[in-house]
Coordinates of C-alpha atoms in Angstrom, one line a residue:
Chain A
X1 CA 169.6 129.8 145.1
X2 CA 172.2 127.2 144.3
X3 CA 171.2 124.6 141.7
X4 CA 173.0 121.4 140.7
X5 CA 171.7 120.0 137.4
X6 CA 172.2 116.8 135.5
X7 CA 171.3 116.0 131.9
X8 CA 171.7 112.6 130.3
X9 CA 168.9 112.3 127.7
X10 CA 171.4 112.0 124.8
X11 CA 175.0 110.9 124.3
X12 CA 176.0 114.2 125.7
X13 CA 176.1 113.8 129.5
X14 CA 176.5 117.0 131.5
X15 CA 176.5 118.5 135.0
X16 CA 176.1 122.2 135.8
X17 CA 176.1 124.5 138.8
X18 CA 173.9 127.6 138.7
X19 CA 173.5 130.5 141.1
X20 CA 171.5 133.7 140.8
X21 CA 170.8 133.6 137.1
X22 CA 174.4 132.6 136.3
X23 CA 176.2 129.4 135.2
X24 CA 179.0 128.9 137.8
X25 CA 180.5 125.7 136.5
X26 CA 179.8 122.9 134.0
X27 CA 181.3 119.7 132.7
X28 CA 180.4 117.2 130.0
X29 CA 181.4 114.0 128.3
X30 CA 180.4 112.2 125.1
X31 CA 181.7 108.7 125.8
X32 CA 179.1 106.3 124.5
X33 CA 177.1 104.4 127.1
X34 CA 179.1 105.8 129.9
X35 CA 176.9 108.2 131.8
X36 CA 176.9 105.9 134.8
X37 CA 180.7 105.9 134.9
X38 CA 181.1 109.6 134.2
X39 CA 178.6 111.5 136.2
X40 CA 180.4 111.2 139.5
X41 CA 183.6 112.6 138.0
X42 CA 181.8 115.5 136.2
X43 CA 180.0 116.3 139.5
X44 CA 183.3 116.3 141.5
X45 CA 184.9 118.5 138.9
X46 CA 182.1 121.1 138.9
X47 CA 182.1 121.3 142.7
X48 CA 185.8 121.7 142.9
X49 CA 185.7 124.4 140.1
X50 CA 183.0 126.3 141.9
X51 CA 184.5 125.8 145.3
X52 CA 181.1 124.7 146.7
X53 CA 180.4 122.1 149.3
X54 CA 177.5 119.6 148.7
X55 CA 175.8 120.9 151.8
X56 CA 175.5 124.4 150.2
X57 CA 173.1 123.2 147.4
X58 CA 169.5 124.3 147.5
X59 CA 167.9 122.2 144.8
X60 CA 168.6 119.5 142.2
X61 CA 167.5 119.8 138.6
X62 CA 167.4 116.9 136.1
X63 CA 166.6 116.6 132.4
X64 CA 163.5 114.4 131.9
X65 CA 164.1 113.7 128.2
X66 CA 162.8 112.6 125.8
X67 CA 165.9 110.7 124.7
X68 CA 167.6 107.4 125.4
X69 CA 165.5 105.5 128.0
X70 CA 168.4 104.0 129.8
X71 CA 170.4 107.3 129.6
X72 CA 167.6 109.2 131.2
X73 CA 167.2 106.7 134.0
X74 CA 170.9 106.9 134.8
X75 CA 170.7 110.6 135.2
X76 CA 167.4 110.7 137.0
X77 CA 168.2 107.9 139.4
X78 CA 171.5 109.6 140.3
X79 CA 169.7 112.9 140.8
X80 CA 167.0 111.2 142.9
X81 CA 169.7 109.8 145.1
X82 CA 171.4 113.1 145.6
X83 CA 168.1 114.9 146.4
X84 CA 167.0 112.2 148.8
X85 CA 170.4 112.1 150.5
X86 CA 170.6 115.8 150.9
X87 CA 166.8 116.3 151.6
X88 CA 166.6 118.8 148.7
X89 CA 163.8 119.3 146.2
X90 CA 164.2 117.6 142.9
X91 CA 163.0 119.5 139.8
X92 CA 162.4 117.7 136.5
X93 CA 162.9 119.8 133.4
X94 CA 162.0 118.8 129.8
X95 CA 165.3 118.3 127.9
X96 CA 163.8 119.7 124.7
X97 CA 162.6 122.8 126.6
X98 CA 166.1 123.2 127.9
X99 CA 167.6 122.7 124.4
X100 CA 165.2 125.4 123.0
X101 CA 166.5 127.8 125.7
X102 CA 170.1 127.5 124.3
X103 CA 169.1 129.5 121.2
X104 CA 171.5 132.4 121.0
X105 CA 169.1 134.6 118.9
X106 CA 165.8 135.8 120.3
X107 CA 163.4 136.7 117.5
X108 CA 159.6 136.4 118.3
X109 CA 159.3 133.1 116.5
X110 CA 158.4 129.7 118.0
X111 CA 161.2 127.2 118.4
X112 CA 161.2 123.5 117.6
X113 CA 163.8 121.6 119.6
X114 CA 164.9 118.3 118.2
X115 CA 166.9 115.3 119.2
X116 CA 167.4 112.1 117.3
X117 CA 165.0 109.4 118.5
X118 CA 166.6 106.6 116.4
X119 CA 164.5 104.2 114.3
X120 CA 164.1 106.9 111.7
X121 CA 162.4 109.4 114.1
X122 CA 163.1 112.6 116.0
X123 CA 161.8 113.6 119.3
X124 CA 160.5 117.2 118.9
X125 CA 158.9 119.9 121.0
X126 CA 157.5 123.3 120.1
X127 CA 158.5 126.0 122.5
X128 CA 157.3 129.7 122.5
X129 CA 159.7 132.6 122.0
X130 CA 159.3 133.1 125.8
X131 CA 160.5 129.6 126.5
X132 CA 157.1 128.1 127.3
X133 CA 156.3 124.6 125.9
X134 CA 153.5 125.0 123.3
X135 CA 152.8 121.2 123.2
X136 CA 154.0 118.0 124.7
X137 CA 157.1 116.4 123.1
X138 CA 156.3 114.0 120.3
X139 CA 158.1 111.4 118.1
X140 CA 157.9 112.0 114.4
X141 CA 159.5 110.2 111.4
X142 CA 162.3 112.2 109.8
X143 CA 160.2 112.3 106.6
X144 CA 157.5 114.9 107.0
X145 CA 158.6 116.1 110.4
X146 CA 159.6 119.5 109.2
X147 CA 156.2 120.1 107.5
X148 CA 154.3 118.7 110.5
X149 CA 156.0 120.9 113.0
X150 CA 155.7 123.9 110.8
X151 CA 152.0 123.3 110.5
X152 CA 151.7 122.8 114.3
X153 CA 153.6 126.0 114.9
X154 CA 151.6 128.0 112.3
X155 CA 154.8 129.3 110.9
X156 CA 158.3 127.9 110.2
X157 CA 159.9 127.6 113.7
X158 CA 163.6 128.1 114.5
X159 CA 165.1 124.6 114.5
X160 CA 167.3 124.0 117.6
X161 CA 169.6 121.0 117.9
X162 CA 171.8 119.0 115.6
X163 CA 168.9 116.7 114.7
X164 CA 167.5 119.5 112.5
X165 CA 169.8 118.1 109.7
X166 CA 167.9 114.8 109.9
X167 CA 164.7 116.3 108.9
X168 CA 166.2 118.6 106.2
X169 CA 165.8 121.8 108.2
X170 CA 168.3 124.6 108.7
X171 CA 169.7 124.6 112.3
X172 CA 169.5 127.9 114.2
X173 CA 172.6 128.8 116.3
X174 CA 172.2 127.1 119.7
X175 CA 173.4 123.8 121.3
X176 CA 173.6 120.6 119.3
X177 CA 172.2 118.5 122.2
X178 CA 170.5 119.3 125.6
X179 CA 172.9 120.5 128.3
X180 CA 172.7 120.7 132.1
X181 CA 173.4 124.5 132.0
X182 CA 169.9 125.2 130.6
X183 CA 168.4 122.5 132.7
X184 CA 169.8 124.3 135.7
X185 CA 168.5 127.7 134.7
X186 CA 165.0 126.2 134.2
X187 CA 165.1 124.2 137.4
X188 CA 165.8 127.4 139.3
X189 CA 162.5 128.8 138.1
X190 CA 160.2 125.8 138.0
X191 CA 158.3 124.4 141.0
X192 CA 159.6 121.2 142.6
X193 CA 157.4 118.1 142.3
X194 CA 157.1 115.2 144.8
X195 CA 158.2 112.8 142.1
X196 CA 159.8 113.0 138.7
X197 CA 158.8 110.8 135.7
X198 CA 160.9 110.7 132.5
X199 CA 159.2 111.9 129.3
X200 CA 159.5 108.5 127.5
X201 CA 157.1 109.6 124.7
X202 CA 157.3 106.1 123.3
X203 CA 155.8 103.1 125.1
X204 CA 157.9 100.1 126.2
X205 CA 158.3 97.5 123.4
X206 CA 156.2 94.8 125.0
X207 CA 153.5 92.7 123.4
X208 CA 150.9 91.0 125.6
X209 CA 150.7 87.3 124.6
X210 CA 147.4 85.7 124.4
X211 CA 147.7 83.7 127.6
X212 CA 144.8 81.2 128.0
X213 CA 144.1 80.8 131.6
X214 CA 143.1 77.7 133.5
X215 CA 140.0 77.8 135.7
X216 CA 142.0 76.4 138.5
X217 CA 144.0 79.7 138.6
X218 CA 143.0 82.0 141.4
Chain B
X1 CA 177.7 98.5 161.6
X2 CA 174.4 99.5 160.0
X3 CA 174.1 99.1 156.2
X4 CA 171.4 100.2 153.8
X5 CA 170.9 97.6 151.1
X6 CA 169.3 98.3 147.7
X7 CA 168.2 95.7 145.2
X8 CA 166.8 96.2 141.7
X9 CA 168.3 93.4 139.6
X10 CA 165.1 92.0 138.3
X11 CA 161.4 92.6 139.2
X12 CA 161.6 93.6 142.8
X13 CA 162.5 97.1 144.0
X14 CA 163.8 96.6 147.5
X15 CA 165.6 98.4 150.3
X16 CA 166.5 97.3 153.8
X17 CA 168.6 98.2 156.8
X18 CA 170.6 95.5 158.4
X19 CA 172.8 95.7 161.5
X20 CA 176.1 93.9 161.8
X21 CA 175.7 90.1 161.9
X22 CA 172.4 90.1 160.1
X23 CA 169.7 91.6 162.3
X24 CA 167.2 93.1 159.9
X25 CA 166.0 96.5 161.1
X26 CA 163.7 97.0 158.1
X27 CA 162.9 95.1 154.9
X28 CA 160.8 96.8 152.2
X29 CA 159.9 95.2 148.9
X30 CA 157.9 96.6 146.1
X31 CA 157.1 93.6 143.8
X32 CA 156.4 94.1 140.1
X33 CA 154.9 90.6 139.7
X34 CA 151.4 92.1 138.8
X35 CA 153.0 94.4 136.2
X36 CA 154.7 91.6 134.3
X37 CA 152.0 88.9 134.8
X38 CA 150.1 90.0 131.7
X39 CA 153.2 89.5 129.6
X40 CA 154.0 86.0 130.9
X41 CA 157.4 87.0 132.1
X42 CA 159.6 90.0 133.1
X43 CA 159.7 92.8 130.4
X44 CA 163.0 94.5 131.0
X45 CA 162.0 98.0 129.9
X46 CA 158.9 97.9 132.1
X47 CA 161.0 96.7 135.0
X48 CA 163.4 99.6 134.6
X49 CA 160.6 102.1 134.4
X50 CA 159.0 100.7 137.6
X51 CA 162.3 100.6 139.5
X52 CA 162.8 104.3 138.8
X53 CA 159.3 105.1 140.0
X54 CA 159.6 103.2 143.3
X55 CA 163.3 103.4 144.2
X56 CA 163.0 106.6 146.3
X57 CA 159.8 105.7 148.2
X58 CA 161.2 102.2 149.0
X59 CA 164.5 103.6 150.4
X60 CA 162.6 106.3 152.3
X61 CA 160.3 103.6 153.8
X62 CA 163.2 101.4 154.7
X63 CA 164.9 104.2 156.7
X64 CA 161.6 105.2 158.3
X65 CA 160.8 101.7 159.4
X66 CA 164.3 101.3 160.8
X67 CA 163.9 104.7 162.6
X68 CA 167.2 105.8 161.2
X69 CA 168.6 108.7 159.3
X70 CA 171.4 108.5 156.8
X71 CA 173.8 110.0 159.4
X72 CA 173.2 106.9 161.5
X73 CA 174.3 104.5 158.8
X74 CA 177.8 103.2 158.1
X75 CA 177.5 102.3 154.5
X76 CA 175.4 101.5 151.4
X77 CA 175.4 98.2 149.6
X78 CA 173.7 97.8 146.2
X79 CA 173.3 94.8 143.8
X80 CA 175.5 95.5 140.8
X81 CA 175.4 92.0 139.2
X82 CA 174.0 89.7 137.8
X83 CA 170.7 90.9 136.5
X84 CA 169.0 93.0 133.9
X85 CA 171.4 95.8 132.9
X86 CA 168.8 98.5 132.8
X87 CA 167.2 97.5 136.1
X88 CA 170.6 97.2 137.8
X89 CA 171.6 100.7 136.6
X90 CA 168.6 102.3 138.3
X91 CA 169.6 100.9 141.7
X92 CA 173.3 101.5 141.4
X93 CA 172.7 105.1 140.2
X94 CA 170.3 105.8 143.0
X95 CA 172.8 104.3 145.5
X96 CA 175.6 106.4 143.9
X97 CA 173.6 109.6 144.3
X98 CA 172.9 108.7 147.9
X99 CA 176.5 107.9 148.6
X100 CA 177.6 111.2 147.0
X101 CA 175.1 113.2 149.0
X102 CA 175.7 111.5 152.3
X103 CA 179.4 110.8 152.1
X104 CA 178.7 107.1 153.0
X105 CA 180.9 104.5 151.5
X106 CA 179.3 102.4 148.8
X107 CA 179.9 98.8 147.8
X108 CA 178.5 96.8 144.8
X109 CA 177.3 93.3 145.8
X110 CA 176.9 90.2 143.7
X111 CA 173.2 89.2 143.9
X112 CA 174.2 85.5 144.2
X113 CA 176.5 86.2 147.2
X114 CA 173.4 87.9 148.6
X115 CA 171.3 84.8 148.2
X116 CA 174.0 82.7 149.9
X117 CA 174.1 85.2 152.8
X118 CA 170.4 85.2 153.3
X119 CA 170.4 82.2 155.6
X120 CA 172.1 84.4 158.3
X121 CA 169.3 87.0 158.3
X122 CA 167.5 87.5 161.5
X123 CA 163.9 88.8 160.9
X124 CA 162.8 88.8 164.6
X125 CA 162.6 92.6 164.8
X126 CA 160.5 92.9 161.6
X127 CA 157.8 90.4 162.5
X128 CA 159.7 87.3 161.2
X129 CA 162.0 84.8 162.9
X130 CA 165.6 84.4 163.7
X131 CA 167.5 81.5 162.1
X132 CA 167.0 78.4 164.3
X133 CA 170.5 77.3 163.6
X134 CA 172.8 79.6 161.5
X135 CA 174.8 77.8 158.8
X136 CA 178.4 76.8 159.6
X137 CA 181.1 77.4 157.1
X138 CA 182.0 75.7 154.9
X139 CA 178.5 74.9 153.5
X140 CA 177.0 73.7 150.3
X141 CA 174.6 76.3 149.0
X142 CA 171.9 75.7 146.4
X143 CA 170.5 78.8 144.7
X144 CA 167.4 78.0 142.6
X145 CA 165.4 80.9 141.2
X146 CA 163.9 82.2 138.0
X147 CA 167.3 83.4 136.7
X148 CA 169.9 81.1 138.4
X149 CA 170.2 77.5 139.4
X150 CA 173.6 76.4 140.8
X151 CA 175.3 74.6 143.6
X152 CA 178.1 76.4 145.4
X153 CA 180.7 75.4 147.9
X154 CA 180.9 78.4 150.2
X155 CA 184.1 78.8 152.4
X156 CA 183.4 82.4 153.1
X157 CA 180.5 84.7 152.2
X158 CA 182.4 86.6 149.6
X159 CA 183.1 86.0 145.9
X160 CA 186.6 84.8 146.6
X161 CA 185.4 82.1 149.0
X162 CA 182.5 80.9 146.9
X163 CA 182.9 78.3 144.1
X164 CA 180.2 77.0 141.7
X165 CA 180.5 73.2 141.6
X166 CA 177.5 72.6 139.3
X167 CA 174.9 74.7 137.5
X168 CA 172.2 74.4 134.9
X169 CA 173.1 73.8 131.3
X170 CA 169.9 75.5 130.1
X171 CA 166.9 76.8 132.0
X172 CA 166.9 77.8 135.6
X173 CA 164.5 75.9 137.8
X174 CA 162.2 78.8 138.3
X175 CA 162.2 79.4 134.5
X176 CA 161.1 75.8 134.0
X177 CA 158.2 76.4 136.4
X178 CA 157.2 79.6 134.5
X179 CA 157.3 77.8 131.1
X180 CA 155.3 74.8 132.3
X181 CA 152.8 77.1 133.9
X182 CA 152.5 78.9 130.6
X183 CA 151.9 75.6 128.7
X184 CA 149.2 74.7 131.2
X185 CA 147.6 78.1 131.2
X186 CA 148.4 78.7 134.8
X187 CA 149.7 82.3 134.3
X188 CA 152.8 83.9 135.6
X189 CA 154.7 83.3 137.9
X190 CA 154.5 79.5 137.7
X191 CA 156.1 78.4 141.0
X192 CA 153.5 79.1 143.6
X193 CA 150.5 77.8 141.5
X194 CA 152.3 74.6 140.4
X195 CA 153.4 74.0 144.0
X196 CA 149.8 74.4 145.2
X197 CA 148.4 72.1 142.6
X198 CA 151.1 69.5 142.9
X199 CA 150.4 69.1 146.6
X200 CA 147.1 67.5 145.7
X201 CA 148.3 65.5 142.8
X202 CA 149.9 62.0 142.3
X203 CA 153.4 62.3 140.9
X204 CA 153.3 58.6 139.9
X205 CA 150.2 59.0 137.7
X206 CA 152.2 60.5 134.9
X207 CA 155.6 59.4 133.9
X208 CA 158.3 62.0 133.1
X209 CA 162.0 61.0 132.7
X210 CA 164.6 62.2 135.2
X211 CA 166.6 65.2 134.0
X212 CA 170.4 64.8 134.0
X213 CA 170.2 61.4 135.7
X214 CA 173.9 60.7 135.7
X215 CA 174.8 60.0 139.3
X216 CA 178.2 61.6 139.1
X217 CA 177.1 64.9 137.5
X218 CA 176.3 67.9 139.7
X219 CA 174.8 69.8 136.7
X220 CA 171.2 70.4 136.0
X221 CA 169.0 70.6 132.9
X222 CA 165.4 71.6 133.0
X223 CA 164.6 72.4 129.4
X224 CA 164.1 68.7 128.5
X225 CA 161.7 68.2 131.3
X226 CA 159.7 71.2 130.1
X227 CA 159.7 69.7 126.6
X228 CA 158.4 66.4 128.0
X229 CA 155.5 68.3 129.5
X230 CA 154.9 70.1 126.2
X231 CA 154.9 66.7 124.4
X232 CA 152.5 65.3 126.9
X233 CA 150.2 68.2 126.3
X234 CA 150.6 67.7 122.5
X235 CA 149.6 64.1 122.9
X236 CA 146.8 64.3 125.4
X237 CA 145.8 67.9 125.1
X238 CA 145.6 70.3 128.0
X239 CA 144.5 68.4 131.1
X240 CA 140.8 68.3 130.8
X241 CA 140.0 67.7 134.5
X242 CA 141.5 69.0 137.7
X243 CA 142.8 65.7 138.8
X244 CA 145.0 65.3 135.7
X245 CA 146.3 68.8 135.9
X246 CA 147.3 68.2 139.5
X247 CA 148.9 64.9 138.6
X248 CA 150.9 66.6 135.8
X249 CA 152.0 69.4 138.1
X250 CA 153.0 66.8 140.8
X251 CA 155.0 64.7 138.3
X252 CA 156.8 67.8 137.0
X253 CA 157.5 69.2 140.5
X254 CA 158.7 65.8 141.8
X255 CA 161.3 65.7 139.0
X256 CA 162.5 69.2 139.7
X257 CA 162.7 68.8 143.4
X258 CA 164.4 65.4 143.1
X259 CA 167.0 66.8 140.7
X260 CA 167.8 69.8 142.9
X261 CA 168.0 67.9 146.2
X262 CA 169.7 64.8 145.1
X263 CA 172.5 66.8 143.5
X264 CA 172.8 69.2 146.3
X265 CA 173.1 66.5 148.9
X266 CA 175.5 64.6 146.7
X267 CA 177.6 67.7 146.5
X268 CA 177.7 67.9 150.3
X269 CA 178.8 64.3 150.4
X270 CA 181.5 64.7 147.8
X271 CA 182.9 67.9 149.3
X272 CA 182.7 66.3 152.8
X273 CA 180.7 69.3 154.0
X274 CA 178.0 68.7 156.6
X275 CA 176.0 71.9 156.2
X276 CA 173.5 72.6 153.4
X277 CA 171.8 76.0 152.7
X278 CA 168.9 76.6 150.2
X279 CA 168.2 80.0 148.7
X280 CA 166.5 81.7 145.8
X281 CA 162.8 81.9 145.0
X282 CA 162.4 78.2 144.3
X283 CA 163.6 77.5 147.9
X284 CA 160.2 78.9 148.9
X285 CA 158.6 75.8 147.3
X286 CA 156.9 73.7 150.0
X287 CA 157.7 70.3 148.6
X288 CA 161.3 71.2 148.2
X289 CA 161.5 72.4 151.8
X290 CA 159.7 69.4 153.3
X291 CA 161.8 66.9 151.3
X292 CA 165.0 68.7 152.1
X293 CA 164.2 68.5 155.8
X294 CA 163.5 64.8 155.5
X295 CA 166.7 64.1 153.5
X296 CA 168.8 66.2 156.0
X297 CA 167.4 64.2 158.9
X298 CA 168.1 60.9 157.2
X299 CA 171.6 61.8 156.3
X300 CA 172.5 63.7 159.4
X301 CA 173.1 66.9 157.5
X302 CA 172.8 70.4 159.1
X303 CA 170.2 72.0 156.8
X304 CA 169.3 75.7 156.9
X305 CA 166.1 76.7 155.3
X306 CA 165.8 80.5 155.3
X307 CA 162.3 81.9 155.9
X308 CA 160.4 82.6 152.7
X309 CA 161.1 86.4 152.8
X310 CA 164.8 85.6 152.8
X311 CA 164.6 83.2 149.8
X312 CA 162.9 85.5 147.3
X313 CA 164.7 88.7 146.2
X314 CA 165.2 91.2 149.0
X315 CA 167.6 93.9 149.9
X316 CA 168.4 92.6 153.4
X317 CA 170.6 89.9 151.9
X318 CA 172.3 92.6 149.8
X319 CA 173.0 94.8 152.9
X320 CA 174.4 91.8 154.8
X321 CA 176.6 90.8 151.9
X322 CA 177.9 94.3 151.9
X323 CA 179.0 94.2 155.5
X324 CA 182.3 92.3 155.0
X325 CA 183.6 94.5 152.2
X326 CA 182.5 97.7 154.0
X327 CA 184.3 96.5 157.2
X328 CA 187.4 95.9 155.1
X329 CA 187.2 99.6 154.0
X330 CA 186.2 98.9 150.4
X331 CA 184.5 101.8 148.7
X332 CA 183.3 101.7 145.1
X333 CA 182.1 105.3 144.9
X334 CA 182.8 106.7 141.5
X335 CA 183.9 103.3 140.2
X336 CA 180.9 101.0 140.4
X337 CA 180.4 98.8 137.3
X338 CA 177.2 96.8 136.6
X339 CA 177.3 93.5 134.8
X340 CA 174.7 91.0 133.6
X341 CA 177.0 88.2 134.7
X342 CA 177.9 87.0 138.2
X343 CA 181.4 87.5 139.6
X344 CA 181.4 83.9 140.8
X345 CA 183.4 81.6 138.7
X346 CA 181.3 79.1 136.8
X347 CA 182.0 75.5 135.9
X348 CA 178.8 74.9 133.8
X349 CA 178.3 76.8 130.7
X350 CA 174.8 77.3 129.4
X351 CA 174.1 75.3 126.3
X352 CA 177.4 73.4 126.6
X353 CA 178.9 70.5 128.5
X354 CA 181.4 70.6 131.3
X355 CA 184.3 73.0 130.9
X356 CA 187.5 70.9 131.2
X357 CA 191.0 71.9 132.2

């Protein structure tokens, strides 16, 4: 099975091609606010490197976050377009689950994957040693996040991702940020859904005003 | 040439397929009005989230209704400006992914050029009507909506052939409707409800001053008018009976409509252009439409009033605006930029006077 994956939850934007348990090609960029401009180029570069045609793809994988709301939508909308245009299944993958998978050591300890959520918080998710999510992703203030996640895990987890430093934890060897390579490997295994929805974790900042209504209103 | 249009610049997720000169083969719109109504206006983050959820089903539906596959299309056109940045990105990225997958050329379209093109759309195959008399170039186009209010001289349906000759210095006309509706407790959006109430009111019962009354100016200002309504409410309280509420709506609407039409027809006279086109959501206003028709008859002006579905945001107008650049061989794949600003040159700056020199 040939998988094309896209990951744009953080400032690291990446594209990867995956086949039969192996990474075939990948490309990434870290230009701020430029996923929209860069994805096309990364995609073309990966396909050229692999020598694949777009018609040879079997499924599309995409990172669902949590992360930057706009960044996520840029990657997901692009992936939706590709899947729709090629009539391929689209598989959404948790970006933190993908990040946890990048751990290069494999002791039997839960992992806590982390990315910076800004506003003094991290997005975090506990993932089992086998790679299964143990809970839904959450947002936690830097202060106290380490203790809270340790309590939730029942033991000190392995901290994956550069955001470990924000909560005073020691980072285990693995990727700094979620990457399409792990998104692709998960997308190859997970079932496809009819629609994908980002893992926003946080609600939209919107306050309902007290709008008095007129009785003449329908 | 068959073009798929995609529009996500504000609070409508829309896709349409249009053939050549403007024959609409399908026109699908998912409106977010109900989503934003509780907030009294469009919440950008909620709009973006909703666009992402509905983009794919809306495009799928547009193709299904047109009975076409991607292989039978000649190109994709997508709104890339002006609008809410996050909302625009969802549409342009979806279109980009589609273009990459299908190999179809892709062009970014200015939403305002779309509105000015809408008068050429023929809805006869999708349960609507064909234009009774298509506009003739050059024409004077008024776009009045919740986000824009400007008069254009249109020599060709492209950014290069379209020039703003007057715009609003502050609020857009539709924005003024929404704000006044909020003041009066009429909910959101304000246009349809004020239009309905105004039809039964007496505009002369309450006196509101004319906005930007200078005969020579083609600029608009609606924020002062809104303040006048606010002041009236401060003084008299919220209208206590239906009749007063209707009169206040009628007085407000009469001033808006008068300002929009007198300046638009004056622009036609000044530019010596005999054709006038109205567009944008406010062009769905019944009083605006009937008074425009009367004025056009009196002055011997060829007026084109697009059907309601062509006035409010839709993707058919975007597809049609994409036809010319696609025919020329333009292709923005891999290089499509979004912007919150229109590409059309402006003469009126918001919050300022006339730009000179």
